[in-house]
Amino acid sequence: NSLDAGSTSANGRRLLALWLPRRPMSSPSIQALSQEVVNRIAAGEVIHRPSSALKELLENSLDAGSTSISVTSKAGGLKLLQISDNGHGIHRADFPRVCERFATSKLREYEDLSQIETFGFRGEALASISHVAHVSVTSMTADAACAHRASFSDGLLVPPKPGEPAEPRPCAGTRGTTIAVEDMFYNVPMRRAAMKGAGEEYSRLLQVVQSYALDNAGVAMSCKKAAEHATELHTLASHSALDVVRLVHGSQVAAELLPLEATDEESELRLRGLVSNANFSQKRLTLLLFINKRLVESSHLRRAVEEVYAQYLPKHTHPWVYLSLRLPPASLDVNVHPTKREVHFLRQEEVVGAVQAAIRALLVGANASRAYFTQALLPGEEARGRSGLGGSAAGGGDRPPLAARPARGGGGSAGG
């Protein structure tokens, strides 16, 4: 009865509406999105989580010539993410443009992209962060009498408190810049809800700092939680890349690494890094890849590395590899990903082949020069061995008196 067209019950009318054909809807008109919506969407492409914000800020600090960088976080960077450096600082006159989208000191013409050697160039990082968090910047240049501090929201200078002026205000400070990002994703509740726990987000922050500390030996870096006095990572400017590996990944991994240096004239490649020897293996591949100082990913290089080590390691095991490639800026396209996590480079086959050849030659040379030593013989064994009584045929159950083993242990198939 509820489907009867004459029924006057509310339930019948609702069910009838589901069955009757609907009128065609008129096509909605095309309208330009408001700038606020545009900026928030763009920010979501660049800033996925606190660790992606930290990567952008860390690269800004390195571009500023910093030799000391410290990172502090609270709640995995969601409540607070602060980075301090001793770089060249920001002039007071430039403060209004600090968080302005597409405002940068690193690029003037589009053609400059072919020669870009800095990490940043689009002027999007701080602008994007300011659209999803509250940002404050304190900075001082070498020629300034004092530091200046300002607060930002949605790319603009804002008063730190209601009723106060928005202009940068003088304050005490030292040369360099401190950026504090608070309440990340406060206005993007779905993104905030998608974040992992504070511990997981902090681990991601720590991994970013550890990776850049490895490729920037000579720059002191530290990372800690705001509520704790001890730092989880503290590298010194005097540390080498191997020192950083030892500090971050442990002495056991560091002891199994081989230094790698190579050049290839055809592709104009300069390569350096640290790779595990044929005795070392682990359940998952560790590949820390930097191209022109950028932490990037490359499926081609990943496969190339695995192919080389497949000849040496047991099945289903993998190496530990850190590679730093330097190529002419004109051979790279760094503008292919919002976070610059991926890059495209010309003559890819030649570059990948050169990397493979360098690692293969290093492993072959290291395997050929491995040292062996013999186990000392027990008293009496030597005499029995000479008289032929020590063999299994004559002695029945005695072990052979002489055994050889490699100087460094391992379980690889190239273990000799």
mmCIF file of C-alpha atoms in Angstrom:
data_model
loop_
_atom_site.group_PDB
_atom_site.id
_atom_site.type_symbol
_atom_site.label_atom_id
_atom_site.label_comp_id
_atom_site.label_asym_id
_atom_site.label_seq_id
_atom_site.Cartn_x
_atom_site.Cartn_y
_atom_site.Cartn_z
ATOM 1 C CA ASN A 1 0.000 0.000 0.000
ATOM 2 C CA SER A 2 2.868 2.359 0.696
ATOM 3 C CA LEU A 3 3.755 2.221 -3.015
ATOM 4 C CA ASP A 4 0.239 3.206 -4.020
ATOM 5 C CA ALA A 5 0.321 6.527 -5.854
ATOM 6 C CA GLY A 6 -2.741 7.609 -3.942
ATOM 7 C CA SER A 7 -1.218 6.949 -0.576
ATOM 8 C CA THR A 8 -0.873 10.047 1.543
ATOM 9 C CA SER A 9 1.417 8.588 4.204
ATOM 10 C CA ALA A 10 4.835 10.179 4.563
ATOM 11 C CA ASN A 11 6.493 6.790 4.252
ATOM 12 C CA GLY A 12 4.618 6.088 1.021
ATOM 13 C CA ARG A 13 5.628 9.399 -0.506
ATOM 14 C CA ARG A 14 9.296 8.790 0.336
ATOM 15 C CA LEU A 15 9.294 5.296 -1.172
ATOM 16 C CA LEU A 16 7.410 6.518 -4.230
ATOM 17 C CA ALA A 17 10.014 9.221 -4.773
ATOM 18 C CA LEU A 18 12.705 6.562 -4.920
ATOM 19 C CA TRP A 19 10.901 4.674 -7.690
ATOM 20 C CA LEU A 20 9.694 7.530 -9.857
ATOM 21 C CA PRO A 21 12.144 8.809 -12.510
ATOM 22 C CA ARG A 22 14.001 11.918 -11.460
ATOM 23 C CA ARG A 23 14.036 15.097 -13.450
ATOM 24 C CA PRO A 24 17.348 15.755 -15.171
ATOM 25 C CA MET A 25 19.418 18.170 -13.122
ATOM 26 C CA SER A 26 20.630 21.313 -14.802
ATOM 27 C CA SER A 27 24.377 21.462 -15.421
ATOM 28 C CA PRO A 28 26.085 23.486 -12.664
ATOM 29 C CA SER A 29 27.901 26.593 -13.771
ATOM 30 C CA ILE A 30 31.699 26.746 -13.670
ATOM 31 C CA GLN A 31 33.017 29.050 -10.976
ATOM 32 C CA ALA A 32 36.499 29.960 -9.844
ATOM 33 C CA LEU A 33 37.435 28.618 -6.430
ATOM 34 C CA SER A 34 38.100 31.141 -3.722
ATOM 35 C CA GLN A 35 41.756 31.822 -2.969
ATOM 36 C CA GLU A 36 41.338 30.306 0.483
ATOM 37 C CA VAL A 37 40.154 26.990 -0.977
ATOM 38 C CA VAL A 38 42.906 27.027 -3.621
ATOM 39 C CA ASN A 39 45.611 27.622 -1.022
ATOM 40 C CA ARG A 40 44.342 24.914 1.301
ATOM 41 C CA ILE A 41 44.160 22.354 -1.515
ATOM 42 C CA ALA A 42 47.665 23.266 -2.666
ATOM 43 C CA ALA A 43 48.947 23.009 0.898
ATOM 44 C CA GLY A 44 47.561 19.481 1.156
ATOM 45 C CA GLU A 45 49.657 18.438 -1.859
ATOM 46 C CA VAL A 46 52.909 19.703 -0.337
ATOM 47 C CA ILE A 47 52.382 19.048 3.383
ATOM 48 C CA HIS A 48 51.171 15.485 3.877
ATOM 49 C CA ARG A 49 52.201 15.135 7.506
ATOM 50 C CA PRO A 50 54.656 16.737 9.992
ATOM 51 C CA SER A 51 57.639 14.905 8.480
ATOM 52 C CA SER A 52 57.000 16.428 5.035
ATOM 53 C CA ALA A 53 56.854 19.882 6.630
ATOM 54 C CA LEU A 54 60.134 19.167 8.427
ATOM 55 C CA LYS A 55 61.799 18.101 5.176
ATOM 56 C CA GLU A 56 60.922 21.457 3.600
ATOM 57 C CA LEU A 57 62.092 23.430 6.642
ATOM 58 C CA LEU A 58 65.306 21.425 6.936
ATOM 59 C CA GLU A 59 66.136 22.057 3.298
ATOM 60 C CA ASN A 60 65.529 25.797 3.812
ATOM 61 C CA SER A 61 68.008 25.747 6.702
ATOM 62 C CA LEU A 62 70.629 23.992 4.571
ATOM 63 C CA ASP A 63 70.042 26.460 1.715
ATOM 64 C CA ALA A 64 70.727 29.229 4.247
ATOM 65 C CA GLY A 65 74.239 27.889 4.812
ATOM 66 C CA SER A 66 73.565 26.579 8.316
ATOM 67 C CA THR A 67 76.229 24.545 10.113
ATOM 68 C CA SER A 68 74.013 23.730 13.108
ATOM 69 C CA ILE A 69 70.347 22.699 13.005
ATOM 70 C CA SER A 70 68.153 21.563 15.895
ATOM 71 C CA VAL A 71 64.633 20.136 15.726
ATOM 72 C CA THR A 72 62.123 19.994 18.593
ATOM 73 C CA SER A 73 58.657 18.487 18.430
ATOM 74 C CA LYS A 74 55.608 17.890 20.574
ATOM 75 C CA ALA A 75 52.975 15.207 19.849
ATOM 76 C CA GLY A 76 54.911 14.029 16.826
ATOM 77 C CA GLY A 77 55.019 17.538 15.376
ATOM 78 C CA LEU A 78 51.246 18.028 15.369
ATOM 79 C CA LYS A 79 51.188 20.324 18.408
ATOM 80 C CA LEU A 80 54.632 21.820 17.849
ATOM 81 C CA LEU A 81 57.378 21.471 15.245
ATOM 82 C CA GLN A 82 60.276 23.849 15.775
ATOM 83 C CA ILE A 83 63.503 24.111 13.803
ATOM 84 C CA SER A 84 66.400 26.435 14.673
ATOM 85 C CA ASP A 85 69.516 27.094 12.604
ATOM 86 C CA ASN A 86 72.511 29.424 12.448
ATOM 87 C CA GLY A 87 72.120 30.320 8.784
ATOM 88 C CA HIS A 88 72.268 33.754 7.193
ATOM 89 C CA GLY A 89 68.846 34.767 8.518
ATOM 90 C CA ILE A 90 65.989 36.827 7.058
ATOM 91 C CA HIS A 91 66.091 40.590 6.616
ATOM 92 C CA ARG A 92 63.333 42.495 8.376
ATOM 93 C CA ALA A 93 62.159 43.974 5.078
ATOM 94 C CA ASP A 94 61.575 40.457 3.703
ATOM 95 C CA PHE A 95 59.315 39.314 6.543
ATOM 96 C CA PRO A 96 56.004 40.209 4.786
ATOM 97 C CA ARG A 97 56.961 37.849 1.929
ATOM 98 C CA VAL A 98 58.238 34.944 4.050
ATOM 99 C CA CYS A 99 54.958 32.992 3.816
ATOM 100 C CA GLU A 100 53.721 34.462 0.565
ATOM 101 C CA ARG A 101 53.081 31.831 -2.079
ATOM 102 C CA PHE A 102 55.556 31.785 -4.982
ATOM 103 C CA ALA A 103 57.863 34.279 -3.274
ATOM 104 C CA THR A 104 61.467 33.050 -3.256
ATOM 105 C CA SER A 105 65.046 34.291 -3.268
ATOM 106 C CA LYS A 106 66.265 31.318 -5.328
ATOM 107 C CA LEU A 107 64.614 31.802 -8.702
ATOM 108 C CA ARG A 108 63.985 34.733 -11.029
ATOM 109 C CA GLU A 109 63.227 33.331 -14.489
ATOM 110 C CA TYR A 110 61.775 29.980 -15.540
ATOM 111 C CA GLU A 111 65.016 29.236 -17.369
ATOM 112 C CA ASP A 112 66.832 29.368 -14.010
ATOM 113 C CA LEU A 113 65.350 25.942 -13.229
ATOM 114 C CA SER A 114 67.909 24.371 -15.572
ATOM 115 C CA GLN A 115 70.718 25.616 -13.315
ATOM 116 C CA ILE A 116 69.045 25.396 -9.914
ATOM 117 C CA GLU A 117 71.274 23.942 -7.205
ATOM 118 C CA THR A 118 69.294 24.894 -4.111
ATOM 119 C CA PHE A 119 66.746 22.609 -2.460
ATOM 120 C CA GLY A 120 63.842 25.032 -2.718
ATOM 121 C CA PHE A 121 62.846 27.189 -5.642
ATOM 122 C CA ARG A 122 59.032 27.495 -5.829
ATOM 123 C CA GLY A 123 58.392 29.450 -2.643
ATOM 124 C CA GLU A 124 55.599 27.081 -1.615
ATOM 125 C CA ALA A 125 56.842 25.386 1.553
ATOM 126 C CA LEU A 126 56.283 28.031 4.209
ATOM 127 C CA ALA A 127 53.198 29.324 2.411
ATOM 128 C CA SER A 128 51.665 25.834 2.444
ATOM 129 C CA ILE A 129 52.505 25.307 6.102
ATOM 130 C CA SER A 130 50.939 28.643 7.048
ATOM 131 C CA HIS A 131 47.634 27.553 5.478
ATOM 132 C CA VAL A 132 47.343 24.465 7.711
ATOM 133 C CA ALA A 133 49.077 25.643 10.913
ATOM 134 C CA HIS A 134 50.027 28.667 13.001
ATOM 135 C CA VAL A 135 53.550 29.806 12.143
ATOM 136 C CA SER A 136 55.944 32.121 13.951
ATOM 137 C CA VAL A 137 59.352 33.137 12.627
ATOM 138 C CA THR A 138 62.253 34.624 14.585
ATOM 139 C CA SER A 139 65.315 35.603 12.582
ATOM 140 C CA MET A 140 68.460 37.706 12.705
ATOM 141 C CA THR A 141 71.026 38.506 10.036
ATOM 142 C CA ALA A 142 74.721 39.080 10.677
ATOM 143 C CA ASP A 143 74.436 42.849 10.141
ATOM 144 C CA ALA A 144 71.264 43.352 12.229
ATOM 145 C CA ALA A 145 71.300 44.950 15.685
ATOM 146 C CA CYS A 146 68.647 42.526 16.954
ATOM 147 C CA ALA A 147 66.373 39.716 15.886
ATOM 148 C CA HIS A 148 62.779 40.157 14.698
ATOM 149 C CA ARG A 149 59.751 37.965 15.271
ATOM 150 C CA ALA A 150 56.472 37.708 13.386
ATOM 151 C CA SER A 151 53.400 35.475 13.230
ATOM 152 C CA PHE A 152 51.754 34.180 10.075
ATOM 153 C CA SER A 153 48.460 32.641 9.029
ATOM 154 C CA ASP A 154 47.210 31.871 5.518
ATOM 155 C CA GLY A 155 50.358 33.379 4.058
ATOM 156 C CA LEU A 156 49.941 36.767 5.759
ATOM 157 C CA LEU A 157 51.410 38.561 8.741
ATOM 158 C CA VAL A 158 48.970 38.424 11.639
ATOM 159 C CA PRO A 159 49.035 39.896 15.156
ATOM 160 C CA PRO A 160 50.449 37.491 17.759
ATOM 161 C CA LYS A 161 47.531 38.467 19.993
ATOM 162 C CA PRO A 162 44.295 40.342 19.288
ATOM 163 C CA GLY A 163 44.819 44.088 19.364
ATOM 164 C CA GLU A 164 48.588 43.903 18.759
ATOM 165 C CA PRO A 165 50.257 45.051 15.524
ATOM 166 C CA ALA A 166 51.096 42.446 12.879
ATOM 167 C CA GLU A 167 54.435 43.991 11.895
ATOM 168 C CA PRO A 168 57.662 42.168 12.829
ATOM 169 C CA ARG A 169 58.737 43.201 16.309
ATOM 170 C CA PRO A 170 62.304 43.361 17.631
ATOM 171 C CA CYS A 171 63.428 40.764 20.134
ATOM 172 C CA ALA A 172 66.559 39.149 21.520
ATOM 173 C CA GLY A 173 68.174 36.470 19.388
ATOM 174 C CA THR A 174 71.266 35.156 17.660
ATOM 175 C CA ARG A 175 72.176 34.932 14.004
ATOM 176 C CA GLY A 176 69.959 32.447 12.211
ATOM 177 C CA THR A 177 66.294 31.537 12.053
ATOM 178 C CA THR A 178 63.839 29.729 14.315
ATOM 179 C CA ILE A 179 60.513 28.631 12.858
ATOM 180 C CA ALA A 180 57.770 27.302 15.131
ATOM 181 C CA VAL A 181 54.807 25.489 13.571
ATOM 182 C CA GLU A 182 51.903 24.906 15.964
ATOM 183 C CA ASP A 183 48.593 23.034 15.742
ATOM 184 C CA MET A 184 49.270 21.470 12.361
ATOM 185 C CA PHE A 185 46.092 20.612 10.405
ATOM 186 C CA TYR A 186 43.897 22.427 12.943
ATOM 187 C CA ASN A 187 41.668 23.478 10.030
ATOM 188 C CA VAL A 188 41.855 20.171 8.121
ATOM 189 C CA PRO A 189 40.166 17.761 10.541
ATOM 190 C CA MET A 190 40.162 14.809 8.150
ATOM 191 C CA ARG A 191 43.922 15.076 7.596
ATOM 192 C CA ARG A 192 44.501 15.468 11.320
ATOM 193 C CA ALA A 193 42.404 12.370 12.054
ATOM 194 C CA ALA A 194 44.359 10.370 9.463
ATOM 195 C CA MET A 195 47.661 10.928 11.264
ATOM 196 C CA LYS A 196 49.246 8.040 13.136
ATOM 197 C CA GLY A 197 49.993 8.203 16.837
ATOM 198 C CA ALA A 198 52.466 10.720 18.228
ATOM 199 C CA GLY A 199 55.155 8.042 18.498
ATOM 200 C CA GLU A 200 54.838 7.026 14.845
ATOM 201 C CA GLU A 201 54.871 10.631 13.618
ATOM 202 C CA TYR A 202 57.932 11.392 15.732
ATOM 203 C CA SER A 203 59.732 8.373 14.258
ATOM 204 C CA ARG A 204 59.111 9.828 10.804
ATOM 205 C CA LEU A 205 60.527 13.186 11.924
ATOM 206 C CA LEU A 206 63.611 11.468 13.305
ATOM 207 C CA GLN A 207 64.152 9.533 10.071
ATOM 208 C CA VAL A 208 64.160 12.765 8.060
ATOM 209 C CA VAL A 209 66.805 14.343 10.304
ATOM 210 C CA GLN A 210 68.893 11.144 10.307
ATOM 211 C CA SER A 211 68.861 10.958 6.513
ATOM 212 C CA TYR A 212 69.928 14.568 6.001
ATOM 213 C CA ALA A 213 72.568 14.277 8.723
ATOM 214 C CA LEU A 214 74.139 11.428 6.736
ATOM 215 C CA ASP A 215 74.367 13.366 3.468
ATOM 216 C CA ASN A 216 75.403 16.608 5.152
ATOM 217 C CA ALA A 217 78.342 15.510 7.251
ATOM 218 C CA GLY A 218 79.872 18.719 8.540
ATOM 219 C CA VAL A 219 76.514 20.113 9.658
ATOM 220 C CA ALA A 220 75.634 19.421 13.294
ATOM 221 C CA MET A 221 72.054 18.206 13.682
ATOM 222 C CA SER A 222 69.918 17.270 16.655
ATOM 223 C CA CYS A 223 66.356 16.068 17.189
ATOM 224 C CA LYS A 224 64.400 15.717 20.404
ATOM 225 C CA LYS A 225 60.953 15.771 21.983
ATOM 226 C CA ALA A 226 59.927 19.011 23.672
ATOM 227 C CA ALA A 227 59.224 17.363 27.017
ATOM 228 C CA GLU A 228 62.603 15.637 27.229
ATOM 229 C CA HIS A 229 66.064 17.033 27.926
ATOM 230 C CA ALA A 230 67.981 14.265 26.161
ATOM 231 C CA THR A 231 68.254 14.341 22.374
ATOM 232 C CA GLU A 232 67.437 11.254 20.325
ATOM 233 C CA LEU A 233 69.960 12.313 17.688
ATOM 234 C CA HIS A 234 72.950 14.584 18.046
ATOM 235 C CA THR A 235 75.573 14.688 15.320
ATOM 236 C CA LEU A 236 78.623 16.940 15.377
ATOM 237 C CA ALA A 237 80.099 19.053 12.607
ATOM 238 C CA SER A 238 83.257 16.932 12.911
ATOM 239 C CA HIS A 239 81.396 13.682 12.204
ATOM 240 C CA SER A 240 81.979 11.859 8.939
ATOM 241 C CA ALA A 241 79.228 10.027 7.084
ATOM 242 C CA LEU A 242 80.449 6.751 8.600
ATOM 243 C CA ASP A 243 80.299 8.309 12.075
ATOM 244 C CA VAL A 244 76.665 9.223 11.446
ATOM 245 C CA VAL A 245 75.891 5.676 10.295
ATOM 246 C CA ARG A 246 77.532 4.308 13.427
ATOM 247 C CA LEU A 247 75.490 6.683 15.578
ATOM 248 C CA VAL A 248 72.163 6.079 13.839
ATOM 249 C CA HIS A 249 72.302 2.503 12.571
ATOM 250 C CA GLY A 250 74.801 0.975 14.975
ATOM 251 C CA SER A 251 78.409 -0.208 14.934
ATOM 252 C CA GLN A 252 77.452 -3.592 13.500
ATOM 253 C CA VAL A 253 76.148 -2.027 10.279
ATOM 254 C CA ALA A 254 78.960 0.522 10.063
ATOM 255 C CA ALA A 255 81.604 -2.228 10.317
ATOM 256 C CA GLU A 256 80.206 -3.925 7.206
ATOM 257 C CA LEU A 257 80.172 -0.860 4.927
ATOM 258 C CA LEU A 258 82.525 -0.117 2.058
ATOM 259 C CA PRO A 259 83.246 3.462 0.918
ATOM 260 C CA LEU A 260 82.203 4.074 -2.673
ATOM 261 C CA GLU A 261 83.571 6.768 -4.969
ATOM 262 C CA ALA A 262 83.327 6.817 -8.741
ATOM 263 C CA THR A 263 82.993 9.109 -11.731
ATOM 264 C CA ASP A 264 81.560 8.554 -15.194
ATOM 265 C CA GLU A 265 82.598 10.966 -17.926
ATOM 266 C CA GLU A 266 79.866 9.916 -20.357
ATOM 267 C CA SER A 267 76.995 10.810 -18.013
ATOM 268 C CA GLU A 268 79.037 13.421 -16.074
ATOM 269 C CA LEU A 269 78.206 11.539 -12.899
ATOM 270 C CA ARG A 270 80.062 11.908 -9.621
ATOM 271 C CA LEU A 271 79.141 9.200 -7.154
ATOM 272 C CA ARG A 272 79.979 8.630 -3.521
ATOM 273 C CA GLY A 273 78.408 6.628 -0.773
ATOM 274 C CA LEU A 274 78.602 3.680 1.584
ATOM 275 C CA VAL A 275 77.423 0.192 0.622
ATOM 276 C CA SER A 276 77.334 -3.057 2.551
ATOM 277 C CA ASN A 277 79.788 -5.791 1.629
ATOM 278 C CA ALA A 278 78.917 -9.266 0.380
ATOM 279 C CA ASN A 279 78.906 -10.688 3.921
ATOM 280 C CA PHE A 280 76.110 -8.426 5.167
ATOM 281 C CA SER A 281 72.414 -8.991 4.537
ATOM 282 C CA GLN A 282 69.114 -7.977 6.097
ATOM 283 C CA LYS A 283 65.428 -8.696 5.631
ATOM 284 C CA ARG A 284 64.584 -5.339 4.023
ATOM 285 C CA LEU A 285 66.475 -3.087 1.654
ATOM 286 C CA THR A 286 67.834 0.142 3.094
ATOM 287 C CA LEU A 287 68.429 2.619 0.272
ATOM 288 C CA LEU A 288 69.180 6.230 1.143
ATOM 289 C CA LEU A 289 69.381 8.018 -2.185
ATOM 290 C CA PHE A 290 70.379 11.627 -2.733
ATOM 291 C CA ILE A 291 70.602 13.268 -6.146
ATOM 292 C CA ASN A 292 72.234 16.696 -6.071
ATOM 293 C CA LYS A 293 71.744 16.717 -2.289
ATOM 294 C CA ARG A 294 67.991 16.015 -2.535
ATOM 295 C CA LEU A 295 66.549 13.021 -0.712
ATOM 296 C CA VAL A 296 64.638 11.302 -3.509
ATOM 297 C CA GLU A 297 63.255 7.973 -4.664
ATOM 298 C CA SER A 298 64.059 6.173 -7.896
ATOM 299 C CA SER A 299 62.577 2.803 -8.783
ATOM 300 C CA HIS A 300 65.188 2.402 -11.546
ATOM 301 C CA LEU A 301 68.138 2.817 -9.212
ATOM 302 C CA ARG A 302 66.437 0.663 -6.601
ATOM 303 C CA ARG A 303 66.112 -2.226 -9.040
ATOM 304 C CA ALA A 304 69.667 -1.721 -10.268
ATOM 305 C CA VAL A 305 71.081 -2.016 -6.751
ATOM 306 C CA GLU A 306 69.039 -5.136 -6.020
ATOM 307 C CA GLU A 307 70.236 -6.756 -9.257
ATOM 308 C CA VAL A 308 73.878 -6.315 -8.323
ATOM 309 C CA TYR A 309 73.487 -7.731 -4.826
ATOM 310 C CA ALA A 310 71.337 -10.650 -6.033
ATOM 311 C CA GLN A 311 74.585 -12.280 -7.216
ATOM 312 C CA TYR A 312 76.050 -12.212 -3.701
ATOM 313 C CA LEU A 313 73.308 -12.387 -1.085
ATOM 314 C CA PRO A 314 71.022 -15.274 -0.126
ATOM 315 C CA LYS A 315 67.520 -15.158 -1.567
ATOM 316 C CA HIS A 316 65.035 -12.833 0.125
ATOM 317 C CA THR A 317 67.790 -10.799 1.792
ATOM 318 C CA HIS A 318 68.879 -7.283 0.956
ATOM 319 C CA PRO A 319 71.781 -4.816 1.348
ATOM 320 C CA TRP A 320 72.271 -1.497 3.122
ATOM 321 C CA VAL A 321 73.083 1.273 0.632
ATOM 322 C CA TYR A 322 73.659 5.023 0.814
ATOM 323 C CA LEU A 323 74.268 6.767 -2.511
ATOM 324 C CA SER A 324 74.898 10.418 -3.243
ATOM 325 C CA LEU A 325 74.838 11.298 -6.941
ATOM 326 C CA ARG A 326 75.936 14.626 -8.365
ATOM 327 C CA LEU A 327 74.827 15.461 -11.900
ATOM 328 C CA PRO A 328 74.837 18.679 -13.938
ATOM 329 C CA PRO A 329 71.741 20.708 -12.930
ATOM 330 C CA ALA A 330 70.746 20.995 -16.590
ATOM 331 C CA SER A 331 70.338 17.193 -16.770
ATOM 332 C CA LEU A 332 67.734 17.100 -13.967
ATOM 333 C CA ASP A 333 64.059 18.005 -13.933
ATOM 334 C CA VAL A 334 63.313 18.703 -10.277
ATOM 335 C CA ASN A 335 59.858 20.172 -10.921
ATOM 336 C CA VAL A 336 57.949 16.913 -11.435
ATOM 337 C CA HIS A 337 56.551 16.355 -7.944
ATOM 338 C CA PRO A 338 54.925 18.753 -5.430
ATOM 339 C CA THR A 339 57.269 17.626 -2.637
ATOM 340 C CA LYS A 340 60.277 17.243 -4.997
ATOM 341 C CA ARG A 341 60.486 13.641 -3.786
ATOM 342 C CA GLU A 342 61.008 12.416 -7.340
ATOM 343 C CA VAL A 343 63.265 13.787 -10.052
ATOM 344 C CA HIS A 344 63.675 12.928 -13.718
ATOM 345 C CA PHE A 345 67.122 12.969 -15.228
ATOM 346 C CA LEU A 346 68.446 12.759 -18.759
ATOM 347 C CA ARG A 347 70.571 9.815 -19.894
ATOM 348 C CA GLN A 348 68.948 7.682 -17.252
ATOM 349 C CA GLU A 349 70.233 4.394 -18.667
ATOM 350 C CA GLU A 350 73.839 5.622 -18.635
ATOM 351 C CA VAL A 351 73.534 6.887 -15.044
ATOM 352 C CA VAL A 352 71.919 3.681 -13.768
ATOM 353 C CA GLY A 353 74.493 1.583 -15.621
ATOM 354 C CA ALA A 354 77.370 3.605 -14.161
ATOM 355 C CA VAL A 355 76.020 3.172 -10.624
ATOM 356 C CA GLN A 356 75.638 -0.567 -11.141
ATOM 357 C CA ALA A 357 79.160 -0.880 -12.545
ATOM 358 C CA ALA A 358 80.666 1.074 -9.640
ATOM 359 C CA ILE A 359 78.971 -1.067 -6.974
ATOM 360 C CA ARG A 360 79.773 -4.311 -8.807
ATOM 361 C CA ALA A 361 83.447 -3.399 -9.179
ATOM 362 C CA LEU A 362 83.655 -2.486 -5.488
ATOM 363 C CA LEU A 363 82.090 -5.766 -4.362
ATOM 364 C CA VAL A 364 84.271 -7.854 -6.687
ATOM 365 C CA GLY A 365 87.432 -6.093 -5.490
ATOM 366 C CA ALA A 366 86.477 -6.405 -1.829
ATOM 367 C CA ASN A 367 85.615 -10.089 -2.241
ATOM 368 C CA ALA A 368 88.899 -10.853 -4.003
ATOM 369 C CA SER A 369 90.960 -9.155 -1.297
ATOM 370 C CA ARG A 370 89.243 -10.719 1.705
ATOM 371 C CA ALA A 371 91.682 -11.929 4.357
ATOM 372 C CA TYR A 372 91.667 -15.469 5.700
ATOM 373 C CA PHE A 373 93.425 -16.921 8.700
ATOM 374 C CA THR A 374 93.834 -20.450 10.054
ATOM 375 C CA GLN A 375 92.758 -21.836 13.348
ATOM 376 C CA ALA A 376 95.598 -22.681 15.717
ATOM 377 C CA LEU A 377 96.268 -26.395 16.164
ATOM 378 C CA LEU A 378 96.004 -28.037 19.574
ATOM 379 C CA PRO A 379 99.153 -29.726 21.000
ATOM 380 C CA GLY A 380 99.403 -33.226 19.615
ATOM 381 C CA GLU A 381 97.092 -32.521 16.683
ATOM 382 C CA GLU A 382 99.989 -31.332 14.578
ATOM 383 C CA ALA A 383 101.906 -34.583 15.105
ATOM 384 C CA ARG A 384 98.852 -36.717 14.413
ATOM 385 C CA GLY A 385 98.132 -34.669 11.330
ATOM 386 C CA ARG A 386 101.646 -35.322 10.011
ATOM 387 C CA SER A 387 101.399 -39.042 10.790
ATOM 388 C CA GLY A 388 98.086 -39.273 8.966
ATOM 389 C CA LEU A 389 96.117 -40.264 12.086
ATOM 390 C CA GLY A 390 94.005 -37.133 12.169
ATOM 391 C CA GLY A 391 91.894 -37.811 9.111
ATOM 392 C CA SER A 392 88.416 -39.205 9.291
ATOM 393 C CA ALA A 393 89.465 -42.382 7.487
ATOM 394 C CA ALA A 394 92.167 -43.208 10.036
ATOM 395 C CA GLY A 395 90.766 -41.694 13.191
ATOM 396 C CA GLY A 396 87.186 -42.793 12.809
ATOM 397 C CA GLY A 397 85.505 -39.736 14.379
ATOM 398 C CA ASP A 398 88.198 -37.052 14.833
ATOM 399 C CA ARG A 399 87.644 -33.605 13.251
ATOM 400 C CA PRO A 400 90.085 -32.423 10.592
ATOM 401 C CA PRO A 401 92.849 -30.588 12.481
ATOM 402 C CA LEU A 402 92.885 -27.549 10.215
ATOM 403 C CA ALA A 403 90.015 -25.183 9.486
ATOM 404 C CA ALA A 404 89.892 -21.838 7.697
ATOM 405 C CA ARG A 405 87.398 -19.056 8.210
ATOM 406 C CA PRO A 406 87.109 -15.523 6.856
ATOM 407 C CA ALA A 407 88.331 -12.594 8.915
ATOM 408 C CA ARG A 408 84.823 -11.113 9.049
ATOM 409 C CA GLY A 409 81.805 -13.232 9.683
ATOM 410 C CA GLY A 410 78.708 -13.313 7.571
ATOM 411 C CA GLY A 411 76.244 -15.529 5.925
ATOM 412 C CA GLY A 412 76.413 -14.400 2.303
ATOM 413 C CA SER A 413 76.804 -16.804 -0.562
ATOM 414 C CA ALA A 414 80.139 -15.154 -1.358
ATOM 415 C CA GLY A 415 81.489 -16.149 2.041
ATOM 416 C CA GLY A 416 84.177 -18.385 0.508
#
